[in-house]
mmCIF file of C-alpha atoms and ligand atoms in Angstrom:
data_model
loop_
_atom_site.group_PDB
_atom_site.id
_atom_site.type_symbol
_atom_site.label_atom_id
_atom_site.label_comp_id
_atom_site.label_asym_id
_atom_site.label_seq_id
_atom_site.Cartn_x
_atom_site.Cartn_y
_atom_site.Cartn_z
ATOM 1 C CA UNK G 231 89.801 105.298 131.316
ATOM 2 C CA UNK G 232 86.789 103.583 130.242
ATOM 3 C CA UNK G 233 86.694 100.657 127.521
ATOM 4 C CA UNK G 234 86.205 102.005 124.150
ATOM 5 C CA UNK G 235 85.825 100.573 120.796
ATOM 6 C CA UNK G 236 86.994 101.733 117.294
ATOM 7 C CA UNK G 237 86.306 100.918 113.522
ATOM 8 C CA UNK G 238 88.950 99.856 111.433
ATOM 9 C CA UNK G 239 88.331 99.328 107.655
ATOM 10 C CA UNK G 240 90.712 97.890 104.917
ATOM 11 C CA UNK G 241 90.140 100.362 102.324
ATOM 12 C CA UNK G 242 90.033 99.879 98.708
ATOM 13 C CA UNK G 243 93.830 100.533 98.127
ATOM 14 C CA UNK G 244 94.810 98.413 100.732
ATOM 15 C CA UNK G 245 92.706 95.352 99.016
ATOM 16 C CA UNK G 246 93.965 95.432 96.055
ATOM 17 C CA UNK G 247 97.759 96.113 97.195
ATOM 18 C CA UNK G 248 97.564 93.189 99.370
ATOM 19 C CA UNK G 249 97.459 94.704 102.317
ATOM 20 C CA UNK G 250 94.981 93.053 104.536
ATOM 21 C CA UNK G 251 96.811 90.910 106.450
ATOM 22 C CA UNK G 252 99.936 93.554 106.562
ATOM 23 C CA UNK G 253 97.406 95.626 108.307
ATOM 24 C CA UNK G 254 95.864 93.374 110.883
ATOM 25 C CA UNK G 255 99.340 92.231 111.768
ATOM 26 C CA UNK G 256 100.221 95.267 112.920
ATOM 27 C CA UNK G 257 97.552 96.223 114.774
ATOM 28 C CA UNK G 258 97.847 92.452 116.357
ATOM 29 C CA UNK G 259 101.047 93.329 117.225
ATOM 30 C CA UNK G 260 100.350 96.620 118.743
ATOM 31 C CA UNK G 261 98.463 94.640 121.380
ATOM 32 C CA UNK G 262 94.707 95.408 120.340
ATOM 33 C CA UNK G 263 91.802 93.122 120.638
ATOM 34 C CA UNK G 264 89.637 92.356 117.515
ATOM 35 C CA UNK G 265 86.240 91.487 118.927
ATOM 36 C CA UNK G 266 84.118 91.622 115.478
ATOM 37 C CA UNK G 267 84.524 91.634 111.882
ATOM 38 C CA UNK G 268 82.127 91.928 108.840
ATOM 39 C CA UNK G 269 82.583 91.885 104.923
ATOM 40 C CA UNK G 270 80.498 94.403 104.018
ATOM 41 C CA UNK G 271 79.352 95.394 100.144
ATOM 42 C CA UNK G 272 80.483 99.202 100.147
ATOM 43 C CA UNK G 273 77.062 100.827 98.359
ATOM 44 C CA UNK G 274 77.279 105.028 97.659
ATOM 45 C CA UNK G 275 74.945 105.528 100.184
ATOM 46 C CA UNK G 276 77.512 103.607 102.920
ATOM 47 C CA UNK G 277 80.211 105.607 101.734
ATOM 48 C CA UNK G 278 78.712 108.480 101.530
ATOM 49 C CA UNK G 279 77.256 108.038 105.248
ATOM 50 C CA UNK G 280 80.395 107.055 106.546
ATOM 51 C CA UNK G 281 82.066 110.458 105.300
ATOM 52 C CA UNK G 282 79.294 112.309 106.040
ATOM 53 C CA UNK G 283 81.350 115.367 107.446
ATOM 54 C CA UNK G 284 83.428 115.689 104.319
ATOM 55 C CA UNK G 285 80.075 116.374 102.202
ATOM 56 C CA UNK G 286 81.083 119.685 101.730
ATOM 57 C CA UNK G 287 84.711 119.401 100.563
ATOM 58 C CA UNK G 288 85.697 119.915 96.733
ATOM 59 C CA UNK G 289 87.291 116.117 96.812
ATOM 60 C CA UNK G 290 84.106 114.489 98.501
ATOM 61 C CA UNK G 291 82.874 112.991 94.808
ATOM 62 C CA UNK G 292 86.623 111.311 94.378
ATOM 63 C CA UNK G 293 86.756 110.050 97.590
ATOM 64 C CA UNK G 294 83.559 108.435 97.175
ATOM 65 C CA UNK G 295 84.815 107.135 93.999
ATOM 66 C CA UNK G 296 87.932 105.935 95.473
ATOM 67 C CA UNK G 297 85.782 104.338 98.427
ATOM 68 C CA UNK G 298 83.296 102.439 95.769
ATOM 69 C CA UNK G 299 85.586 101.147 92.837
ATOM 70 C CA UNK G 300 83.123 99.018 91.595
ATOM 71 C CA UNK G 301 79.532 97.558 91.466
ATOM 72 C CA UNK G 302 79.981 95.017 94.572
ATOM 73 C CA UNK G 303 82.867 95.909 95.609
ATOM 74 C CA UNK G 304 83.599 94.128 99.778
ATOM 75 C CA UNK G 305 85.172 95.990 102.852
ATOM 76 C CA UNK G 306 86.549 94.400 105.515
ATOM 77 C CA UNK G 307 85.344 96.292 108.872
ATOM 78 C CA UNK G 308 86.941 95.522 112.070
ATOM 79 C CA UNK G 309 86.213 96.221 115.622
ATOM 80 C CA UNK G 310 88.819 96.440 118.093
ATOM 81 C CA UNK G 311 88.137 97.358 121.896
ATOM 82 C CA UNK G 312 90.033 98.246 124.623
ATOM 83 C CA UNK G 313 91.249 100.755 127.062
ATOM 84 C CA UNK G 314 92.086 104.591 125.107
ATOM 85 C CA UNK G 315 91.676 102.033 121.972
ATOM 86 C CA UNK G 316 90.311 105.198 119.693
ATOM 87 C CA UNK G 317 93.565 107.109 119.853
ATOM 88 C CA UNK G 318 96.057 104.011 120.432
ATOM 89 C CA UNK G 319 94.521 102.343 117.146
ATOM 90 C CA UNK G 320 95.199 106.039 115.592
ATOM 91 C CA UNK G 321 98.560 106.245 116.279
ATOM 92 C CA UNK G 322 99.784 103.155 114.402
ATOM 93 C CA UNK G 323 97.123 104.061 111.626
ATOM 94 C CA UNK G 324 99.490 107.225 111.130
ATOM 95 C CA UNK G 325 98.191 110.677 110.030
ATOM 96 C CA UNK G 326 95.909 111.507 107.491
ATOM 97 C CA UNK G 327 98.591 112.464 104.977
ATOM 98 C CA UNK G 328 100.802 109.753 104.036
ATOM 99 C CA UNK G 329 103.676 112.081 103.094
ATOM 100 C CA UNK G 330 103.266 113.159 106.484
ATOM 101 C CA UNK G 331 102.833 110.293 108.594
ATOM 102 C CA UNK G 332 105.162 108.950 110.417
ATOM 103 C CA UNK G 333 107.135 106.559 108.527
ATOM 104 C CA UNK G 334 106.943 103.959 110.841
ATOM 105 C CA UNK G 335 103.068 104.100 110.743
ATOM 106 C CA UNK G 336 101.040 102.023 108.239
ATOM 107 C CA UNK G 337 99.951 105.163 106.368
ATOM 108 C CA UNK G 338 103.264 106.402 106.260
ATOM 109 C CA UNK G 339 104.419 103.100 104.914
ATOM 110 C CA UNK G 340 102.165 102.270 102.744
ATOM 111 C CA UNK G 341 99.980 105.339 101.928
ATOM 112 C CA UNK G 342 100.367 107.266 98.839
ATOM 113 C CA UNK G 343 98.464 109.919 97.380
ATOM 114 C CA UNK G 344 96.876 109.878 94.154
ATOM 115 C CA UNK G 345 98.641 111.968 91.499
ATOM 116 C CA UNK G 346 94.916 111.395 89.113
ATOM 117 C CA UNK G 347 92.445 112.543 91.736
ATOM 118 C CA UNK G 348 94.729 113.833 94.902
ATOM 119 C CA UNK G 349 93.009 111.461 97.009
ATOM 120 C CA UNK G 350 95.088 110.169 99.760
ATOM 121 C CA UNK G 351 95.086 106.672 99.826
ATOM 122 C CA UNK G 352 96.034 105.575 103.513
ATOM 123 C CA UNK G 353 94.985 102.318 103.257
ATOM 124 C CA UNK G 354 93.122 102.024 106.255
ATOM 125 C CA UNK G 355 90.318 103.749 108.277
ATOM 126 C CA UNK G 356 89.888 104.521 111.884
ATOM 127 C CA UNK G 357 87.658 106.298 113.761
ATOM 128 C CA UNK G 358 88.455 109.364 114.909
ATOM 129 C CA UNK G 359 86.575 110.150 118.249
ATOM 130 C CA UNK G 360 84.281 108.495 120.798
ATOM 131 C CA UNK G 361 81.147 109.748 118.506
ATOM 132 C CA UNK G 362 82.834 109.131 115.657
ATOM 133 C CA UNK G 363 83.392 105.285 116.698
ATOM 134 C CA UNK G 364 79.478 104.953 117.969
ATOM 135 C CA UNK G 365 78.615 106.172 114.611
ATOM 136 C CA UNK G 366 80.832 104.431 112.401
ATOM 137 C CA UNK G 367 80.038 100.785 114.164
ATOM 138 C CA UNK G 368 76.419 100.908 113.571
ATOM 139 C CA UNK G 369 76.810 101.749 109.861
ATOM 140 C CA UNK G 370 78.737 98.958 109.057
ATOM 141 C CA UNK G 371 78.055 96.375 111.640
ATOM 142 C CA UNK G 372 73.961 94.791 113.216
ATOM 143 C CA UNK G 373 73.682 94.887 116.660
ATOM 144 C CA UNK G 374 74.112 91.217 116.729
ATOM 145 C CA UNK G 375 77.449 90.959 114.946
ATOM 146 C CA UNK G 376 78.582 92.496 117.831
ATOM 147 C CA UNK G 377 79.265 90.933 121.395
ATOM 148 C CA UNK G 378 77.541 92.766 124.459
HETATM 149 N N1 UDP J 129 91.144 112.790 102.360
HETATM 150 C C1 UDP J 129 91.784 113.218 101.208
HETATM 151 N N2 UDP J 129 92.262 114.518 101.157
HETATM 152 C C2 UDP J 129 92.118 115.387 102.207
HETATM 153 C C3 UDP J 129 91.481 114.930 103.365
HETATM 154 C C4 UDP J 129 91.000 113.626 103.418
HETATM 155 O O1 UDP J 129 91.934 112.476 100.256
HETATM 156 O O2 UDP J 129 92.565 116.536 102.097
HETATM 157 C C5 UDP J 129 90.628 111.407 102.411
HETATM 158 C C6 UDP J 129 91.626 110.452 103.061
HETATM 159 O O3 UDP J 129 91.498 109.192 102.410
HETATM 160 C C7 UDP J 129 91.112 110.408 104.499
HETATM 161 C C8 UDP J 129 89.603 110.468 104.276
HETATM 162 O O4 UDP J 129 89.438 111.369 103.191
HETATM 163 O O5 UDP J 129 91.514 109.231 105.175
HETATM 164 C C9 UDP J 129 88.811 110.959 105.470
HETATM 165 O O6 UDP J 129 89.324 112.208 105.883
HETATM 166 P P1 UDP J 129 89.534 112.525 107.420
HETATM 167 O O7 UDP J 129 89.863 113.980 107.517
HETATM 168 O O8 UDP J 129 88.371 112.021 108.208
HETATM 169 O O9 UDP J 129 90.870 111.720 107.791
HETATM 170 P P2 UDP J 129 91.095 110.375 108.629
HETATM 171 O O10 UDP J 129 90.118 110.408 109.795
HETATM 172 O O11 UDP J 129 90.829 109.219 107.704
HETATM 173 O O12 UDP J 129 92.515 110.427 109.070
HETATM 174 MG MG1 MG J 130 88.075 110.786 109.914
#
């Protein structure tokens, strides 16, 4: 298995809950190397690139919304690499659906799902796929944030 690396990003939920370091310390734990990080100002047009393949779905506008609470509003973007990292990262991330995630997963702990908009708010992103990953890094990260 080749070396692969992910994007993780605290998302707006899991800022203002105080989640950050909740979330890093579990994926420290887990065993994963963090081998970049970034603050990046979340603008509509990030957002909107990064969920790119939800364009078409009725909640795309609320997500969006949810992703870009305010004006200059700051993610923090991780990378992590490692071997099978994409899926391994994934699998303490929990599933989509925080009613549905394993409890034990930070989504299933800490997600919830907006009873306003119906958005679920799982606290953290990770990349879903090898293309995915490739994708996702060079939106939110230069080339020269990140190590060779
Ligand atoms: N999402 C949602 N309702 C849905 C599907 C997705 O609110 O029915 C939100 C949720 O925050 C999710 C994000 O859109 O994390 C991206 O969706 P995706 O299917 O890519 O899930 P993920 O890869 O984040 O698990
Ligand atoms: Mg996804």
């Amino acid at each position: 298995m080749a070396i692969e690396r992910t994007l993780v990003l605290i998302k707006p939920d899991g800022q203002k809950r105080k989640l950050t370091g909740l979330v890093i310390d579990r994926l420290d734990h887990a065993g994963f190397e963090m081998i970049a990080t970034r603050i990046v100002p979340v603008t509509r047009k990030l957002a909107e690139a990064h969920y790119e393949a939800l364009k078409d779905k009725p909640f795309f506008q609320n997500l969006i919304n949810f992703f870009v609470p305010t004006k200059n509003f700051k993610i923090l973007a991780i990378v992590y690499q490692g071997e099978n990292v994409i899926s391994e990262v994934r699998k303490v991330v929990g599933a989509t659906n925080p009613e549905a995630a394993d409890p034990s997963s930070i989504r299933g702990s800490f997600g919830r799902i907006s009873s306003v908009t119906g958005i679920m708010e799982n606290v953290v992103h990770a990349s879903a796929n090898a293309e995915d990953a490739e994708r996702e890094i060079a939106l939110w990260f230069r080339k020269e944030d990140l190590p060779e």
